[in-house]
Amino acid sequence: MGRNTISIRDVAQRSGVSIATVSNVLNNRCNVSDELRAKVLQAVKDLDYVANPIARSMRNSKTFIIGVIVVDLNCIFFAPMLKGIQNVTSKAGYSIITYDSNYNGELEKQYVRMMKNNLADGLIIAGLSDAENKSFYERIMREDTGRPFPIVSLENNLCDIGIDSVYIDNEDAALTATSHLIELGCRRILHIKAPRATSSHNLRCMGYRKALNQAGIPYDPSLEVNGDFSAASGYNVVQAMLRTGVSFDGIFAANDQMAVGAIRALCNAKIPIPEKVKIVGFDNTFISSIVNPSLTTINVPIYKMGMAAATQLLERLERTGNNAVSIRMDYELIIRRSTMASAQTNWDMVYW
């Protein structure tokens, strides 16, 4: 029997259940026993059944599509996050559409409007969430379009405007990263920060300053320099500092890619790491364990955050009207050889 001729009725006959039961299983509803669910899923597998999303959408006034907006698909941070989202949504019968706003607030808002206007059933946003866009999302949440349009924020905490949020405590994590450098004797700590005041990265900058203040180290604005999240920007920042003679003995970069660029610049200048300069990154992306020296960094549970965001969005699609849910994930400082030469390190080969 060809795939195109397989219907939900065929699945019902094969599994010995009603069409309604098959529909409940395919739509991940909980009112089906484990035994019947197993029979239906086996029949789906045996028949190689694929649901018709257009027909399903027409019946239910749903698209069975989840929109995802990220600020930069080139950033290695987002791959495991998207994997986590997809692994959850696909099991529930949803597809995802991913958009890259390229740090453009107006483009981000355009994508949100497109998806809310019946292109998607809900949205996961790992976006800018600066002051301007936050007011935009406040308006979006107040609009009544006749059907709920749930939004979950990834990285930025937007619970105060009614948006479910999955995030880590960025300020505290940055404080931990900077304090680690201070505890190892660093006093002139260069912070390679985000290119604009995004919510999460602004908090990382605040954590850096807070660590200095707690240690009684005077804040030096010349040691706080913009990157653009790329390895090239980390490289260029450190090169410029070396060229102009600004002294530093530690580096806290707002992501791993900029930290890796900083490592390359120091290696090219034959400045030993960590003996002369110690470096901490942020995110614990796969590159941090294989760069030489391996990178001390803040571990962000990226894959689990994607799964949590998708799970919460699916929950919202079933149940609306409750207060915004705040899901704060744990972070961890991973110490490697960029701050401690004796640290044990192994390659992390999970996501590449």
CSV table of C-alpha atoms in Angstrom, one decimal:
chain,number,residue,atom,x,y,z
A,1,MET,CA,0.0,0.0,0.0
A,2,GLY,CA,1.6,3.4,-1.0
A,3,ARG,CA,2.1,6.1,1.6
A,4,ASN,CA,-0.2,8.5,-0.2
A,5,THR,CA,-3.1,6.1,0.1
A,6,ILE,CA,-2.7,5.5,3.8
A,7,SER,CA,-5.4,7.2,5.9
A,8,ILE,CA,-6.2,7.5,9.6
A,9,ARG,CA,-9.0,5.0,9.0
A,10,ASP,CA,-6.3,2.4,7.9
A,11,VAL,CA,-4.4,3.0,11.1
A,12,ALA,CA,-7.5,2.5,13.1
A,13,GLN,CA,-8.3,-0.8,11.4
A,14,ARG,CA,-4.8,-2.0,11.7
A,15,SER,CA,-4.6,-1.3,15.4
A,16,GLY,CA,-8.2,-2.3,16.2
A,17,VAL,CA,-9.3,1.0,17.7
A,18,SER,CA,-11.6,3.8,16.7
A,19,ILE,CA,-10.6,6.7,14.5
A,20,ALA,CA,-11.1,9.0,17.5
A,21,THR,CA,-8.5,7.0,19.5
A,22,VAL,CA,-6.0,7.2,16.7
A,23,SER,CA,-6.6,11.0,16.5
A,24,ASN,CA,-6.1,11.3,20.3
A,25,VAL,CA,-2.8,9.4,20.0
A,26,LEU,CA,-1.5,11.4,17.0
A,27,ASN,CA,-2.4,14.7,18.8
A,28,ASN,CA,-0.6,13.5,22.0
A,29,ARG,CA,-3.8,13.8,24.1
A,30,CYS,CA,-3.5,12.1,27.5
A,31,ASN,CA,-6.9,10.3,27.5
A,32,VAL,CA,-5.6,7.1,25.9
A,33,SER,CA,-4.3,4.1,27.8
A,34,ASP,CA,-0.7,3.0,27.3
A,35,GLU,CA,-1.8,-0.2,25.8
A,36,LEU,CA,-3.9,1.4,23.1
A,37,ARG,CA,-1.3,4.1,22.5
A,38,ALA,CA,1.3,1.4,21.8
A,39,LYS,CA,-1.0,-0.4,19.4
A,40,VAL,CA,-1.7,2.8,17.4
A,41,LEU,CA,2.0,3.8,17.3
A,42,GLN,CA,2.9,0.3,16.1
A,43,ALA,CA,0.3,0.5,13.3
A,44,VAL,CA,1.6,4.0,12.3
A,45,LYS,CA,5.1,2.5,12.0
A,46,ASP,CA,3.9,-0.6,10.2
A,47,LEU,CA,1.9,1.3,7.7
A,48,ASP,CA,4.4,4.2,7.4
A,49,TYR,CA,1.6,6.6,8.0
A,50,VAL,CA,2.2,10.3,7.7
A,51,ALA,CA,-0.5,12.7,8.8
A,52,ASN,CA,-1.8,15.3,6.3
A,53,PRO,CA,-1.1,18.6,8.0
A,54,ILE,CA,-3.2,20.6,5.6
A,55,ALA,CA,-6.3,18.5,6.2
A,56,ARG,CA,-5.7,18.4,9.9
A,57,SER,CA,-5.3,22.2,9.9
A,58,MET,CA,-8.6,22.7,8.1
A,59,ARG,CA,-10.4,20.4,10.6
A,60,ASN,CA,-9.0,22.0,13.7
A,61,SER,CA,-8.3,25.6,12.6
A,62,LYS,CA,-4.7,24.9,13.6
A,63,THR,CA,-1.5,24.9,11.5
A,64,PHE,CA,0.4,22.4,13.7
A,65,ILE,CA,3.4,24.7,13.1
A,66,ILE,CA,5.6,26.3,15.8
A,67,GLY,CA,7.5,29.4,14.9
A,68,VAL,CA,11.1,29.8,16.3
A,69,ILE,CA,13.0,33.1,16.0
A,70,VAL,CA,16.7,33.3,16.8
A,71,VAL,CA,19.0,36.3,16.5
A,72,ASP,CA,21.8,34.5,14.5
A,73,LEU,CA,21.7,31.0,13.0
A,74,ASN,CA,25.5,31.2,12.5
A,75,CYS,CA,25.9,31.2,16.2
A,76,ILE,CA,26.8,27.6,17.4
A,77,PHE,CA,24.7,28.2,20.6
A,78,PHE,CA,21.4,27.7,18.7
A,79,ALA,CA,22.0,24.2,17.2
A,80,PRO,CA,21.4,22.2,20.3
A,81,MET,CA,18.6,24.5,21.3
A,82,LEU,CA,16.8,23.9,18.1
A,83,LYS,CA,17.4,20.2,18.4
A,84,GLY,CA,15.7,20.2,21.8
A,85,ILE,CA,12.7,22.1,20.5
A,86,GLN,CA,12.3,19.8,17.5
A,87,ASN,CA,12.6,16.6,19.5
A,88,VAL,CA,9.7,17.7,21.7
A,89,THR,CA,7.4,19.3,19.0
A,90,SER,CA,7.8,16.5,16.4
A,91,LYS,CA,6.6,13.9,18.9
A,92,ALA,CA,3.4,16.0,19.4
A,93,GLY,CA,2.8,16.2,15.6
A,94,TYR,CA,4.1,19.7,15.1
A,95,SER,CA,6.6,21.1,12.7
A,96,ILE,CA,8.9,24.1,13.3
A,97,ILE,CA,9.7,27.0,11.1
A,98,THR,CA,12.9,28.9,12.1
A,99,TYR,CA,13.6,32.5,11.3
A,100,ASP,CA,16.9,34.4,11.7
A,101,SER,CA,16.4,38.1,12.7
A,102,ASN,CA,20.1,38.9,12.3
A,103,TYR,CA,19.9,41.1,15.4
A,104,ASN,CA,17.3,43.3,13.5
A,105,GLY,CA,14.5,44.3,15.8
A,106,GLU,CA,12.2,45.4,13.0
A,107,LEU,CA,12.7,42.1,11.2
A,108,GLU,CA,12.0,40.2,14.4
A,109,LYS,CA,8.7,42.1,14.8
A,110,GLN,CA,7.8,41.4,11.2
A,111,TYR,CA,8.3,37.6,11.7
A,112,VAL,CA,6.2,37.7,14.9
A,113,ARG,CA,3.3,39.4,13.0
A,114,MET,CA,3.6,36.8,10.2
A,115,MET,CA,3.4,33.9,12.5
A,116,LYS,CA,0.6,35.3,14.6
A,117,ASN,CA,-1.5,35.9,11.5
A,118,ASN,CA,-2.4,32.2,11.2
A,119,LEU,CA,1.0,31.0,10.0
A,120,ALA,CA,1.8,29.3,13.3
A,121,ASP,CA,0.0,28.1,16.4
A,122,GLY,CA,2.6,29.5,18.8
A,123,LEU,CA,6.1,31.0,19.0
A,124,ILE,CA,9.4,30.4,20.7
A,125,ILE,CA,11.5,33.5,20.7
A,126,ALA,CA,15.2,33.7,21.4
A,127,GLY,CA,15.4,37.3,20.4
A,128,LEU,CA,16.5,40.8,21.3
A,129,SER,CA,14.0,41.7,24.0
A,130,ASP,CA,15.5,45.1,24.5
A,131,ALA,CA,13.3,48.0,25.6
A,132,GLU,CA,11.7,48.7,22.2
A,133,ASN,CA,10.9,45.1,21.5
A,134,LYS,CA,9.7,44.4,25.0
A,135,SER,CA,7.0,47.1,24.5
A,136,PHE,CA,6.1,45.4,21.2
A,137,TYR,CA,5.6,42.1,22.9
A,138,GLU,CA,3.5,43.7,25.6
A,139,ARG,CA,1.1,44.9,22.8
A,140,ILE,CA,1.1,41.5,21.2
A,141,MET,CA,0.1,39.9,24.4
A,142,ARG,CA,-2.8,42.3,24.9
A,143,GLU,CA,-4.2,41.9,21.4
A,144,ASP,CA,-7.4,39.8,21.0
A,145,THR,CA,-7.3,38.0,17.7
A,146,GLY,CA,-10.0,35.5,18.6
A,147,ARG,CA,-7.6,32.7,19.3
A,148,PRO,CA,-4.8,32.3,21.8
A,149,PHE,CA,-1.2,32.8,20.5
A,150,PRO,CA,1.2,31.5,23.1
A,151,ILE,CA,4.7,32.8,23.2
A,152,VAL,CA,7.7,31.3,25.1
A,153,SER,CA,10.8,33.4,25.6
A,154,LEU,CA,14.2,31.6,25.5
A,155,GLU,CA,17.2,33.2,27.3
A,156,ASN,CA,15.3,36.4,28.3
A,157,ASN,CA,12.9,36.5,31.3
A,158,LEU,CA,9.7,38.2,30.1
A,159,CYS,CA,7.4,36.9,32.7
A,160,ASP,CA,6.6,40.5,33.9
A,161,ILE,CA,4.7,41.1,30.6
A,162,GLY,CA,2.9,37.7,30.7
A,163,ILE,CA,5.3,35.6,28.5
A,164,ASP,CA,6.4,32.2,29.7
A,165,SER,CA,10.2,32.3,30.0
A,166,VAL,CA,13.0,29.7,30.1
A,167,TYR,CA,16.4,31.2,31.1
A,168,ILE,CA,19.4,31.1,33.4
A,169,ASP,CA,20.4,33.7,35.9
A,170,ASN,CA,22.8,35.5,33.5
A,171,GLU,CA,23.9,38.1,36.1
A,172,ASP,CA,24.8,35.5,38.7
A,173,ALA,CA,26.5,33.3,36.1
A,174,ALA,CA,28.7,36.2,34.9
A,175,LEU,CA,29.5,37.1,38.5
A,176,THR,CA,30.6,33.5,39.0
A,177,ALA,CA,32.8,33.6,35.9
A,178,THR,CA,34.4,36.9,36.8
A,179,SER,CA,34.9,35.9,40.4
A,180,HIS,CA,36.7,32.8,39.3
A,181,LEU,CA,39.3,35.0,37.5
A,182,ILE,CA,39.6,37.2,40.6
A,183,GLU,CA,40.1,34.2,42.9
A,184,LEU,CA,43.0,33.1,40.6
A,185,GLY,CA,44.6,36.5,41.1
A,186,CYS,CA,43.4,38.5,38.1
A,187,ARG,CA,42.9,42.2,38.7
A,188,ARG,CA,42.8,43.7,35.2
A,189,ILE,CA,39.9,41.8,33.6
A,190,LEU,CA,38.9,42.5,30.0
A,191,HIS,CA,35.2,42.0,29.3
A,192,ILE,CA,34.3,41.3,25.7
A,193,LYS,CA,30.6,42.0,25.8
A,194,ALA,CA,27.6,41.9,23.5
A,195,PRO,CA,27.2,44.4,20.7
A,196,ARG,CA,24.0,45.9,22.0
A,197,ALA,CA,22.1,46.0,25.3
A,198,THR,CA,20.1,42.7,24.8
A,199,SER,CA,18.5,41.6,28.0
A,200,SER,CA,20.5,38.5,28.8
A,201,HIS,CA,23.9,39.9,27.7
A,202,ASN,CA,23.3,43.2,29.5
A,203,LEU,CA,22.8,41.1,32.7
A,204,ARG,CA,26.2,39.4,32.0
A,205,CYS,CA,27.8,42.8,31.9
A,206,MET,CA,26.1,43.7,35.2
A,207,GLY,CA,27.4,40.5,36.7
A,208,TYR,CA,31.0,41.3,35.6
A,209,ARG,CA,30.8,44.7,37.2
A,210,LYS,CA,29.2,43.3,40.3
A,211,ALA,CA,32.1,40.9,40.8
A,212,LEU,CA,34.6,43.7,40.5
A,213,ASN,CA,32.8,45.7,43.0
A,214,GLN,CA,32.5,42.9,45.5
A,215,ALA,CA,36.3,42.3,45.2
A,216,GLY,CA,37.0,46.0,45.7
A,217,ILE,CA,38.5,46.3,42.2
A,218,PRO,CA,37.9,49.7,40.5
A,219,TYR,CA,35.8,49.5,37.4
A,220,ASP,CA,37.8,50.6,34.3
A,221,PRO,CA,35.6,51.4,31.3
A,222,SER,CA,38.5,50.8,28.9
A,223,LEU,CA,38.4,47.1,29.8
A,224,GLU,CA,34.8,46.7,28.7
A,225,VAL,CA,34.8,46.4,24.9
A,226,ASN,CA,32.1,45.4,22.4
A,227,GLY,CA,32.4,42.3,20.3
A,228,ASP,CA,29.8,40.8,17.9
A,229,PHE,CA,29.6,37.2,19.3
A,230,SER,CA,31.9,36.0,16.5
A,231,ALA,CA,35.4,34.5,17.0
A,232,ALA,CA,36.8,37.2,14.7
A,233,SER,CA,35.5,39.9,17.0
A,234,GLY,CA,37.2,38.3,20.0
A,235,TYR,CA,40.4,38.1,18.1
A,236,ASN,CA,40.2,41.7,16.9
A,237,VAL,CA,39.4,43.1,20.4
A,238,VAL,CA,42.4,41.4,21.9
A,239,GLN,CA,44.7,42.4,19.1
A,240,ALA,CA,43.6,46.0,19.5
A,241,MET,CA,44.2,46.0,23.2
A,242,LEU,CA,47.7,44.6,22.7
A,243,ARG,CA,48.4,47.1,20.0
A,244,THR,CA,47.4,50.1,22.1
A,245,GLY,CA,49.2,48.8,25.2
A,246,VAL,CA,46.1,48.4,27.5
A,247,SER,CA,47.2,45.9,30.2
A,248,PHE,CA,45.0,42.9,31.3
A,249,ASP,CA,45.6,39.6,33.0
A,250,GLY,CA,42.1,38.1,32.6
A,251,ILE,CA,39.4,37.9,30.0
A,252,PHE,CA,35.7,37.3,30.5
A,253,ALA,CA,33.9,36.9,27.1
A,254,ALA,CA,30.1,37.0,26.8
A,255,ASN,CA,30.2,33.8,24.7
A,256,ASP,CA,32.6,31.0,23.8
A,257,GLN,CA,33.2,32.1,20.2
A,258,MET,CA,34.6,35.5,21.3
A,259,ALA,CA,36.7,33.7,23.9
A,260,VAL,CA,38.1,31.3,21.3
A,261,GLY,CA,39.0,34.3,19.1
A,262,ALA,CA,40.8,35.9,22.2
A,263,ILE,CA,42.7,32.7,22.7
A,264,ARG,CA,43.9,32.7,19.1
A,265,ALA,CA,45.1,36.4,19.4
A,266,LEU,CA,47.0,35.7,22.6
A,267,CYS,CA,48.6,32.5,21.1
A,268,ASN,CA,49.7,34.5,18.0
A,269,ALA,CA,51.2,37.1,20.3
A,270,LYS,CA,53.0,34.3,22.2
A,271,ILE,CA,51.3,35.2,25.4
A,272,PRO,CA,51.0,32.1,27.5
A,273,ILE,CA,47.6,31.0,28.7
A,274,PRO,CA,46.8,30.8,31.6
A,275,GLU,CA,50.2,31.8,33.0
A,276,LYS,CA,50.0,35.4,31.8
A,277,VAL,CA,46.3,35.8,30.9
A,278,LYS,CA,43.4,33.6,32.0
A,279,ILE,CA,40.2,33.3,30.0
A,280,VAL,CA,36.6,32.4,30.7
A,281,GLY,CA,33.8,32.0,28.1
A,282,PHE,CA,30.1,31.5,28.3
A,283,ASP,CA,27.7,28.8,27.1
A,284,ASN,CA,29.9,25.7,27.0
A,285,THR,CA,29.4,25.1,23.3
A,286,PHE,CA,31.2,22.1,21.8
A,287,ILE,CA,34.2,24.2,20.7
A,288,SER,CA,35.2,25.0,24.3
A,289,SER,CA,36.5,21.5,25.0
A,290,ILE,CA,38.5,21.1,21.8
A,291,VAL,CA,40.2,24.5,21.5
A,292,ASN,CA,43.8,24.6,22.8
A,293,PRO,CA,44.0,25.4,25.6
A,294,SER,CA,40.5,24.1,26.5
A,295,LEU,CA,38.2,26.8,27.6
A,296,THR,CA,36.9,27.4,31.1
A,297,THR,CA,33.3,28.5,30.6
A,298,ILE,CA,29.8,28.7,32.0
A,299,ASN,CA,27.8,25.6,31.1
A,300,VAL,CA,24.3,26.6,29.8
A,301,PRO,CA,22.0,23.6,29.4
A,302,ILE,CA,21.1,24.7,25.9
A,303,TYR,CA,19.5,21.4,24.7
A,304,LYS,CA,17.4,21.1,27.9
A,305,MET,CA,16.3,24.8,27.6
A,306,GLY,CA,15.0,24.1,24.1
A,307,MET,CA,13.1,21.1,25.3
A,308,ALA,CA,11.7,23.0,28.3
A,309,ALA,CA,10.6,25.9,26.0
A,310,ALA,CA,8.8,23.5,23.6
A,311,THR,CA,7.2,21.5,26.4
A,312,GLN,CA,5.9,24.7,28.0
A,313,LEU,CA,4.6,26.0,24.6
A,314,LEU,CA,2.7,22.8,24.0
A,315,GLU,CA,1.2,23.1,27.5
A,316,ARG,CA,0.0,26.6,26.7
A,317,LEU,CA,-1.6,25.3,23.5
A,318,GLU,CA,-3.7,23.0,25.7
A,319,ARG,CA,-4.3,25.3,28.6
A,320,THR,CA,-4.5,29.1,28.4
A,321,GLY,CA,-5.2,31.9,30.9
A,322,ASN,CA,-2.8,31.1,33.7
A,323,ASN,CA,0.0,33.4,34.9
A,324,ALA,CA,3.3,33.4,33.0
A,325,VAL,CA,5.5,30.5,34.0
A,326,SER,CA,9.1,31.2,35.0
A,327,ILE,CA,11.5,28.3,34.3
A,328,ARG,CA,15.0,29.1,35.6
A,329,MET,CA,17.6,26.5,34.6
A,330,ASP,CA,20.8,25.8,36.5
A,331,TYR,CA,24.2,26.8,35.2
A,332,GLU,CA,27.6,25.5,36.1
A,333,LEU,CA,31.2,26.8,35.9
A,334,ILE,CA,33.3,24.3,33.9
A,335,ILE,CA,37.0,24.7,34.8
A,336,ARG,CA,39.4,23.9,32.0
A,337,ARG,CA,43.0,24.8,31.1
A,338,SER,CA,42.4,28.4,30.0
A,339,THR,CA,42.3,29.3,33.7
A,340,MET,CA,44.0,26.3,35.4
A,341,ALA,CA,46.8,24.5,33.6
A,342,SER,CA,46.4,21.4,35.8
A,343,ALA,CA,42.7,21.0,35.0
A,344,GLN,CA,41.6,17.7,33.5
A,345,THR,CA,39.7,18.1,30.2
A,346,ASN,CA,38.0,15.7,27.8
A,347,TRP,CA,36.5,16.5,24.4
A,348,ASP,CA,32.7,16.9,24.5
A,349,MET,CA,31.5,15.1,21.3
A,350,VAL,CA,27.8,15.1,22.1
A,351,TYR,CA,26.6,17.9,19.7
A,352,TRP,CA,29.1,17.7,16.8
